[in-house]
Coordinates of C-alpha atoms and ligand atoms in Angstrom, one line a residue:
M1 CA 0.0 0.0 0.0
R2 CA 1.2 3.5 -0.7
T3 CA 0.1 6.4 1.5
V4 CA 0.5 10.2 1.2
L5 CA 0.8 11.7 4.7
G6 CA -0.2 15.4 4.6
V7 CA 1.0 17.3 7.6
G8 CA -0.7 20.5 8.6
G9 CA 0.7 23.3 10.8
G10 CA -0.6 22.5 14.2
I11 CA 1.1 21.7 17.5
A12 CA 0.2 18.1 16.9
A13 CA 2.5 18.0 13.8
Y14 CA 5.2 16.3 15.8
K15 CA 2.8 13.3 16.3
A16 CA 2.8 12.9 12.5
A17 CA 6.3 11.6 12.7
E18 CA 5.1 8.7 14.9
L19 CA 2.2 8.2 12.4
A20 CA 4.7 8.0 9.5
R21 CA 6.6 5.3 11.4
A22 CA 3.5 3.4 12.4
L23 CA 2.3 3.4 8.7
M24 CA 5.6 2.0 7.6
E25 CA 5.6 -0.6 10.3
R26 CA 2.2 -1.7 8.9
G27 CA 3.8 -2.3 5.5
S28 CA 2.8 1.0 3.7
E29 CA 5.1 3.2 1.7
V30 CA 4.8 6.8 2.9
Q31 CA 5.2 10.0 1.0
V32 CA 5.1 13.0 3.3
V33 CA 3.7 16.4 2.1
M34 CA 4.1 19.3 4.5
T35 CA 2.4 22.7 4.4
A36 CA 4.6 25.8 5.1
A37 CA 2.9 26.2 8.5
A38 CA 3.8 22.6 9.4
E39 CA 7.5 23.4 8.8
E40 CA 7.2 25.9 11.6
F41 CA 6.5 23.0 14.0
I42 CA 8.7 20.2 12.7
R43 CA 11.5 19.9 10.1
P44 CA 11.1 18.0 6.8
L45 CA 14.4 16.2 7.7
T46 CA 12.6 14.3 10.5
F47 CA 10.1 12.8 8.0
A48 CA 12.8 12.3 5.2
S49 CA 14.9 10.3 7.7
L50 CA 11.9 8.2 8.8
T51 CA 10.5 7.5 5.4
N52 CA 13.7 7.5 3.3
R53 CA 12.1 9.8 0.8
K54 CA 12.3 13.4 -0.1
V55 CA 9.5 15.4 1.6
I56 CA 7.4 17.6 -0.6
T57 CA 7.0 21.1 0.9
S58 CA 6.1 23.3 -2.1
L59 CA 4.5 23.4 -5.5
F60 CA 7.5 25.3 -6.9
A61 CA 10.5 23.9 -4.9
S62 CA 12.8 23.4 -7.9
S63 CA 15.1 25.9 -9.5
S64 CA 16.0 24.7 -13.0
A65 CA 13.5 25.1 -15.9
D66 CA 13.3 21.3 -16.4
E67 CA 12.8 20.6 -12.7
V68 CA 10.1 23.3 -12.5
L69 CA 8.4 21.7 -15.5
S70 CA 8.4 18.2 -13.9
S71 CA 7.5 19.6 -10.4
S72 CA 4.5 21.5 -11.9
V73 CA 2.8 18.1 -12.5
E74 CA 4.2 16.4 -9.4
H75 CA 0.9 16.7 -7.5
I76 CA -0.7 14.7 -10.4
R77 CA 2.0 12.0 -10.2
V78 CA 1.7 11.8 -6.4
A79 CA -2.1 11.7 -6.6
Q80 CA -2.0 8.8 -9.2
D81 CA 0.8 6.9 -7.4
N82 CA -0.9 6.6 -4.0
H83 CA -3.9 4.7 -2.7
V84 CA -4.7 6.9 0.3
L85 CA -4.3 10.4 1.5
V86 CA -4.2 10.9 5.2
V87 CA -4.0 14.5 6.6
A88 CA -2.8 14.6 10.2
P89 CA -3.1 17.0 11.8
A90 CA -5.8 18.5 9.6
T91 CA -6.0 22.1 10.9
A92 CA -9.1 24.3 10.8
D93 CA -7.4 26.2 7.9
L94 CA -6.8 23.0 5.9
V95 CA -10.3 21.7 6.6
A96 CA -11.7 25.0 5.3
K97 CA -9.5 25.0 2.2
F98 CA -10.4 21.4 1.4
A99 CA -14.1 22.1 1.9
Q100 CA -13.9 25.1 -0.5
G101 CA -11.7 23.4 -3.0
L102 CA -8.9 26.0 -2.8
A103 CA -5.6 25.0 -4.3
T104 CA -3.1 27.3 -2.7
D105 CA -0.2 25.0 -2.0
F106 CA 1.0 21.4 -2.8
L107 CA -1.3 19.7 -0.2
T108 CA -4.5 21.5 -1.1
T109 CA -3.7 21.0 -4.9
L110 CA -3.0 17.3 -4.2
Y111 CA -6.3 17.0 -2.4
L112 CA -8.2 18.2 -5.5
A113 CA -6.2 15.9 -7.8
F114 CA -6.6 12.9 -5.5
T115 CA -9.1 10.2 -6.5
G116 CA -8.2 7.6 -3.8
K117 CA -9.4 7.3 -0.2
V118 CA -9.1 10.5 1.8
I119 CA -8.8 10.3 5.6
L120 CA -8.7 13.5 7.7
A121 CA -7.6 13.6 11.4
P122 CA -8.5 17.1 12.5
A123 CA -6.8 18.6 15.6
M124 CA -7.4 22.1 16.9
N125 CA -8.6 24.2 19.8
T126 CA -12.0 23.1 21.1
A127 CA -13.7 26.4 20.2
M128 CA -12.3 26.2 16.7
W129 CA -13.5 22.6 16.4
D130 CA -17.0 23.6 17.7
H131 CA -17.3 26.7 15.5
P132 CA -20.2 26.5 13.0
A133 CA -17.8 27.2 10.2
T134 CA -15.6 24.2 11.0
R135 CA -18.7 22.1 11.6
E136 CA -20.1 23.0 8.2
N137 CA -16.8 22.3 6.5
I138 CA -16.5 18.9 8.3
A139 CA -20.1 18.0 7.3
K140 CA -19.3 18.9 3.7
L141 CA -16.2 16.8 3.6
K142 CA -18.0 13.8 5.1
A143 CA -20.8 14.2 2.6
R144 CA -18.1 14.1 -0.1
G145 CA -16.9 10.7 1.1
N146 CA -13.9 11.8 3.1
F147 CA -13.4 9.8 6.3
V148 CA -13.1 12.1 9.3
L149 CA -11.5 10.6 12.4
P150 CA -12.9 12.6 15.3
P151 CA -10.4 14.3 17.6
D152 CA -9.9 13.0 21.1
E153 CA -11.0 14.9 24.2
G154 CA -8.4 15.9 26.8
L155 CA -6.0 18.7 27.8
L156 CA -5.0 20.7 24.8
A157 CA -1.8 22.6 24.2
C158 CA -3.6 25.9 24.7
G159 CA -4.4 24.9 28.3
T160 CA -8.1 24.2 27.8
T161 CA -9.7 20.8 28.1
G162 CA -12.1 19.5 25.5
A163 CA -12.3 17.9 22.0
G164 CA -9.5 18.8 19.6
R165 CA -6.6 16.5 20.4
L166 CA -5.1 14.4 17.6
P167 CA -5.9 10.7 18.3
D168 CA -3.1 8.3 19.1
P169 CA -0.9 7.9 15.9
V170 CA -1.0 4.1 16.2
M171 CA -4.8 4.3 16.2
I172 CA -4.7 6.6 13.1
A173 CA -2.3 4.3 11.3
D174 CA -4.6 1.3 12.0
A175 CA -7.6 3.3 10.8
V176 CA -5.8 4.3 7.6
I177 CA -4.8 0.7 6.9
T178 CA -8.2 -0.6 7.8
L179 CA -10.1 1.9 5.7
A180 CA -7.8 1.8 2.7
H181 CA -6.6 -1.8 2.8
P182 CA -6.9 -3.2 -0.8
R183 CA -7.3 -6.8 0.4
K184 CA -10.5 -7.8 2.2
D185 CA -9.8 -11.6 2.3
L186 CA -11.1 -12.0 5.9
D187 CA -14.5 -10.5 5.0
G188 CA -17.2 -12.6 6.6
E189 CA -14.9 -14.1 9.2
T190 CA -15.1 -13.5 13.0
V191 CA -11.7 -13.7 14.6
V192 CA -11.5 -14.1 18.4
I193 CA -8.0 -13.1 19.7
T194 CA -6.5 -13.1 23.1
A195 CA -3.6 -10.8 24.0
G196 CA -1.4 -9.5 26.8
P197 CA -0.6 -11.0 30.1
T198 CA -2.9 -11.9 32.9
Q199 CA -2.6 -10.7 36.5
E200 CA -3.2 -13.0 39.4
A201 CA -3.9 -11.0 42.6
I202 CA -2.0 -11.7 45.8
D203 CA -3.9 -8.9 47.6
P204 CA -5.7 -5.7 46.4
V205 CA -2.5 -4.0 45.5
R206 CA -0.1 -6.8 44.4
F207 CA -0.2 -9.4 41.6
I208 CA 1.8 -12.0 39.8
S209 CA 2.1 -11.3 36.0
N210 CA 4.6 -11.6 33.1
R211 CA 6.5 -9.5 30.6
S212 CA 4.0 -9.8 27.7
S213 CA 3.1 -6.3 26.2
G214 CA 0.2 -7.5 24.2
R215 CA 1.7 -6.0 21.0
M216 CA 1.5 -9.2 18.9
G217 CA -2.1 -9.9 19.8
Y218 CA -3.1 -6.2 19.1
A219 CA -1.2 -6.4 15.8
L220 CA -3.2 -9.5 14.9
A221 CA -6.4 -7.8 15.8
A222 CA -5.6 -4.7 13.7
A223 CA -4.5 -6.8 10.8
A224 CA -7.7 -8.9 10.8
A225 CA -9.9 -5.9 11.1
S226 CA -8.1 -4.2 8.1
R227 CA -8.7 -7.3 6.0
G228 CA -12.4 -7.2 6.7
A229 CA -12.9 -9.5 9.7
R230 CA -15.2 -8.8 12.6
V231 CA -12.7 -9.0 15.6
V232 CA -13.3 -9.7 19.3
L233 CA -10.1 -9.0 21.2
V234 CA -10.0 -10.5 24.7
S235 CA -7.2 -8.5 26.3
G236 CA -5.3 -8.7 29.6
P237 CA -4.0 -5.5 31.2
V238 CA -1.8 -3.7 28.6
N239 CA -0.7 -0.2 27.8
L240 CA -1.8 0.0 24.2
P241 CA -4.5 2.0 22.3
E242 CA -7.5 0.0 21.3
P243 CA -7.2 -1.1 17.7
F244 CA -9.5 0.7 15.2
G245 CA -12.7 -1.2 14.4
V246 CA -12.1 -3.9 17.0
E247 CA -14.4 -5.0 19.9
V248 CA -12.2 -5.1 23.0
V249 CA -13.2 -7.2 26.0
K250 CA -11.0 -6.3 29.0
V251 CA -10.1 -9.0 31.6
R252 CA -7.5 -9.2 34.3
S253 CA -7.1 -12.8 35.6
A254 CA -6.6 -16.1 33.8
Q255 CA -10.0 -17.2 35.0
Q256 CA -11.7 -14.0 33.6
M257 CA -9.9 -14.6 30.3
R258 CA -11.1 -18.2 30.2
D259 CA -14.7 -17.2 30.9
A260 CA -14.6 -14.4 28.2
V261 CA -13.1 -16.8 25.6
I262 CA -15.5 -19.6 26.3
S263 CA -18.5 -17.3 26.0
R264 CA -17.3 -15.6 22.8
M265 CA -15.6 -18.6 21.0
K266 CA -18.8 -19.8 19.4
E267 CA -18.9 -16.6 17.3
G268 CA -15.4 -17.2 16.0
T269 CA -14.4 -18.8 12.7
I270 CA -10.7 -18.3 13.6
I271 CA -9.5 -18.3 17.2
I272 CA -6.0 -17.1 18.1
K273 CA -4.6 -17.4 21.5
S274 CA -1.6 -15.1 21.7
A275 CA -2.1 -14.2 25.4
A276 CA 0.6 -15.1 27.9
V277 CA -1.8 -16.7 30.4
A278 CA -0.5 -17.3 33.9
D279 CA 0.0 -21.0 34.4
Y280 CA -0.6 -20.6 38.2
T281 CA -2.9 -18.4 40.2
V282 CA -2.8 -17.4 43.9
S283 CA -4.7 -20.0 46.0
N284 CA -6.0 -17.6 48.6
P285 CA -5.7 -14.0 47.6
S286 CA -6.0 -11.7 50.7
P287 CA -9.0 -9.4 50.7
Q288 CA -6.9 -6.8 52.6
K289 CA -3.4 -5.5 51.8
I290 CA -0.9 -7.9 53.4
K291 CA 1.3 -6.1 56.0
K292 CA 5.0 -6.7 56.0
T293 CA 6.6 -8.6 58.9
A294 CA 10.2 -9.7 59.5
A295 CA 9.2 -13.3 58.8
R296 CA 9.8 -15.1 55.5
M297 CA 6.5 -15.4 53.6
S298 CA 5.4 -17.7 50.8
V299 CA 2.5 -17.6 48.3
E300 CA 0.7 -20.8 47.5
L301 CA -0.3 -21.3 43.9
D302 CA -2.8 -23.4 42.0
P303 CA -2.6 -24.3 38.4
T304 CA -4.9 -22.3 36.1
V305 CA -7.1 -23.9 33.4
D306 CA -5.4 -24.2 30.0
I307 CA -7.7 -22.1 27.9
L308 CA -6.2 -23.1 24.6
A309 CA -6.6 -26.8 25.4
E310 CA -10.2 -26.3 26.5
V311 CA -11.0 -24.4 23.3
G312 CA -9.2 -27.2 21.4
R313 CA -11.6 -29.8 22.8
Y314 CA -14.7 -28.0 21.5
K315 CA -13.3 -26.2 18.5
G316 CA -15.3 -28.1 15.8
D317 CA -14.2 -26.8 12.4
R318 CA -12.9 -23.5 13.7
L319 CA -9.3 -22.7 12.8
L320 CA -7.4 -22.7 16.1
I321 CA -4.0 -21.0 16.4
G322 CA -1.9 -21.1 19.5
F323 CA 1.3 -19.5 20.5
A324 CA 4.4 -21.1 22.1
A325 CA 6.9 -18.9 23.9
E326 CA 10.1 -21.0 24.2
T327 CA 13.6 -20.6 25.3
Q328 CA 14.8 -23.8 23.5
N329 CA 13.6 -26.7 21.2
L330 CA 11.3 -24.3 19.3
V331 CA 9.8 -26.6 16.7
A332 CA 9.6 -29.7 18.9
E333 CA 7.8 -27.7 21.6
G334 CA 5.6 -26.0 19.1
R335 CA 4.6 -29.4 17.7
R336 CA 4.0 -30.9 21.1
K337 CA 1.7 -28.0 22.1
M338 CA -0.1 -28.1 18.8
E339 CA -0.9 -31.8 19.3
T340 CA -1.7 -31.7 23.0
K341 CA -4.0 -28.7 22.6
N342 CA -5.5 -29.7 19.3
C343 CA -4.5 -26.6 17.3
D344 CA -4.3 -26.2 13.6
M345 CA -1.2 -24.0 13.8
V346 CA 1.2 -22.9 16.5
V347 CA 3.2 -19.7 16.2
A348 CA 6.4 -20.5 18.0
N349 CA 9.0 -17.9 19.0
L350 CA 12.2 -17.9 20.9
V351 CA 11.6 -15.4 23.7
S352 CA 15.2 -15.7 24.9
K353 CA 16.5 -14.0 21.7
E354 CA 17.6 -10.4 22.3
G355 CA 15.3 -7.8 20.9
I356 CA 12.7 -10.3 19.7
G357 CA 9.2 -11.1 21.1
F358 CA 8.3 -10.0 24.6
D359 CA 7.8 -6.2 24.8
S360 CA 9.5 -5.7 21.4
E361 CA 8.2 -4.0 18.2
V362 CA 9.5 -6.8 16.1
N363 CA 9.1 -10.6 16.1
E364 CA 10.7 -13.6 14.5
V365 CA 8.5 -16.7 14.6
T366 CA 8.2 -20.2 13.1
L367 CA 4.8 -21.5 12.1
V368 CA 4.2 -25.1 13.0
M369 CA 1.3 -26.5 11.0
S370 CA -1.0 -29.5 11.6
T371 CA -0.2 -30.6 8.0
G372 CA 3.4 -31.1 9.1
E373 CA 4.7 -28.0 7.4
V374 CA 7.2 -25.8 9.4
I375 CA 7.5 -22.3 8.1
P376 CA 10.1 -19.9 9.5
L377 CA 9.2 -16.3 8.9
P378 CA 11.9 -13.6 8.7
E379 CA 12.2 -11.0 11.5
A380 CA 9.7 -8.1 10.8
S381 CA 7.4 -5.7 12.6
K382 CA 4.7 -7.4 14.6
R383 CA 2.1 -6.0 12.1
V384 CA 3.9 -7.5 9.1
V385 CA 4.2 -10.9 11.0
A386 CA 0.5 -10.7 11.8
D387 CA -0.4 -10.3 8.2
Q388 CA 1.8 -13.3 7.3
I389 CA 0.2 -15.4 10.0
F390 CA -3.2 -14.7 8.4
D391 CA -1.9 -15.4 4.9
H392 CA -0.7 -18.8 6.0
A393 CA -3.8 -19.5 8.1
L394 CA -6.0 -19.0 5.1
K395 CA -3.8 -21.3 3.0
L396 CA -3.9 -23.9 5.8
R397 CA -7.6 -23.9 6.0
L398 CA -7.9 -24.5 2.3
A399 CA -5.4 -27.4 2.6
L400 CA -7.4 -28.8 5.6
H401 CA -10.7 -28.5 3.7
S402 CA -9.4 -30.1 0.6
R403 CA -8.2 -33.1 2.7
A404 CA -11.5 -33.5 4.5
Ligands
CTP1 N1 -2.4 -21.0 27.2 C1 -3.7 -20.9 27.6 N2 -4.0 -21.1 28.9 C2 -3.0 -21.3 29.8 C3 -1.6 -21.3 29.4 C4 -1.3 -21.2 28.1 O1 -4.5 -20.8 26.8 N3 -3.3 -21.4 31.1 C5 -2.1 -20.8 25.8 C6 -1.3 -19.6 25.4 O2 -2.2 -18.5 25.1 C7 -0.5 -20.0 24.1 C8 -0.3 -21.5 24.4 O3 -1.2 -21.9 25.4 O4 -1.3 -19.9 23.0 C9 1.1 -21.8 24.8 O5 1.5 -21.0 26.0 P1 2.9 -21.2 26.6 O6 3.0 -20.3 27.8 O7 4.0 -21.1 25.6 O8 2.9 -22.8 27.0 P2 2.3 -23.6 28.2 O9 1.2 -24.4 27.7 O10 2.0 -22.7 29.4 O11 3.5 -24.6 28.5 P3 5.0 -24.3 29.2 O12 4.7 -23.3 30.3 O13 5.3 -25.7 29.7 O14 5.9 -23.8 28.1

């Protein structure tokens, strides 16, 4: 996918750098176009370094006659070469210019020449956002088929609190990919995904947990939604924005995750258990905060129910994908878990490898299939890995159906 990222001149322009990175992590090429006002807030070099491309800042940036001639049609080339135009932050001024069809600089000219999907993420002061002029402009743009991501509410740079903040860049990136994704091969599917760690309470303020960040599961949820699936994400406590277009069911303990998965699994056509579920829970959590004493203390633990194995027993013809976090014997352990838990595929990764897996942006996994196939995937961002997992899952289902 190829995206043009238009950056307007608002205080949130710095967040567009993170958006550029998030779009690239999701496998999109990114061409950045900045308005003159945006350059007051952030330098083109930041975007050029992130995207490895020249940033377009003006309609008439070139000096030689030949270059001027080619740059005079550059907005047409950029319009034709890209699938989606996302403008973030879309300032009140840009929103007004787009609504009126003014072509005063590269970005506004590009907007007129652009025939692909247009996504606008407005960000401005609350009074400006609420102004009837802005409201009318936004309504006009929506009626024209532009997708407007509403701004978040919160503390604004001007010191007031209200609507006007640019949403989290990761959420915008997911929305862009979901709205403009050319492939809708999961249309009609319901994917139930678990993600993150669980927390097993010792008392009201302490718990036992693990290092899972939830990023792999959230990447899977975003990838599935962008390819047209309805997605139910059962999530342990994580520090991640909710993926765009995904139903999130929040749980804390292994038991709560089990109950949520069992009650929602019947909706699923594909079930993916990427959560790092606690294998043990505290036998008798204290209802009150435990006070310290000089004596040694111990916590008694009971095994938790293995959710994946339970789903495996009742899965029917649903495609069931488990994860295996290993420090050694990757494929053998992946195969063992696949067989004992009745999965169709296990995504195995070496969590001991530096920079990979837990709490990392990237992952390197090996897919162990019930057909006997073993497919190592190269190291890539979790979002790219997520897409590859779905590519192989769809192929696997075809292979399993043609066998049956
Ligand atoms: N899993 C689960 N419920 C549990 C424990 C694990 O559903 N109580 C699932 C995980 O979501 C994952 C798979 O089982 O999809 C494998 O998890 P992992 O922690 O790698 O393996 P365990 O079965 O816990 O085995 P071990 O601790 O011996 O490696």
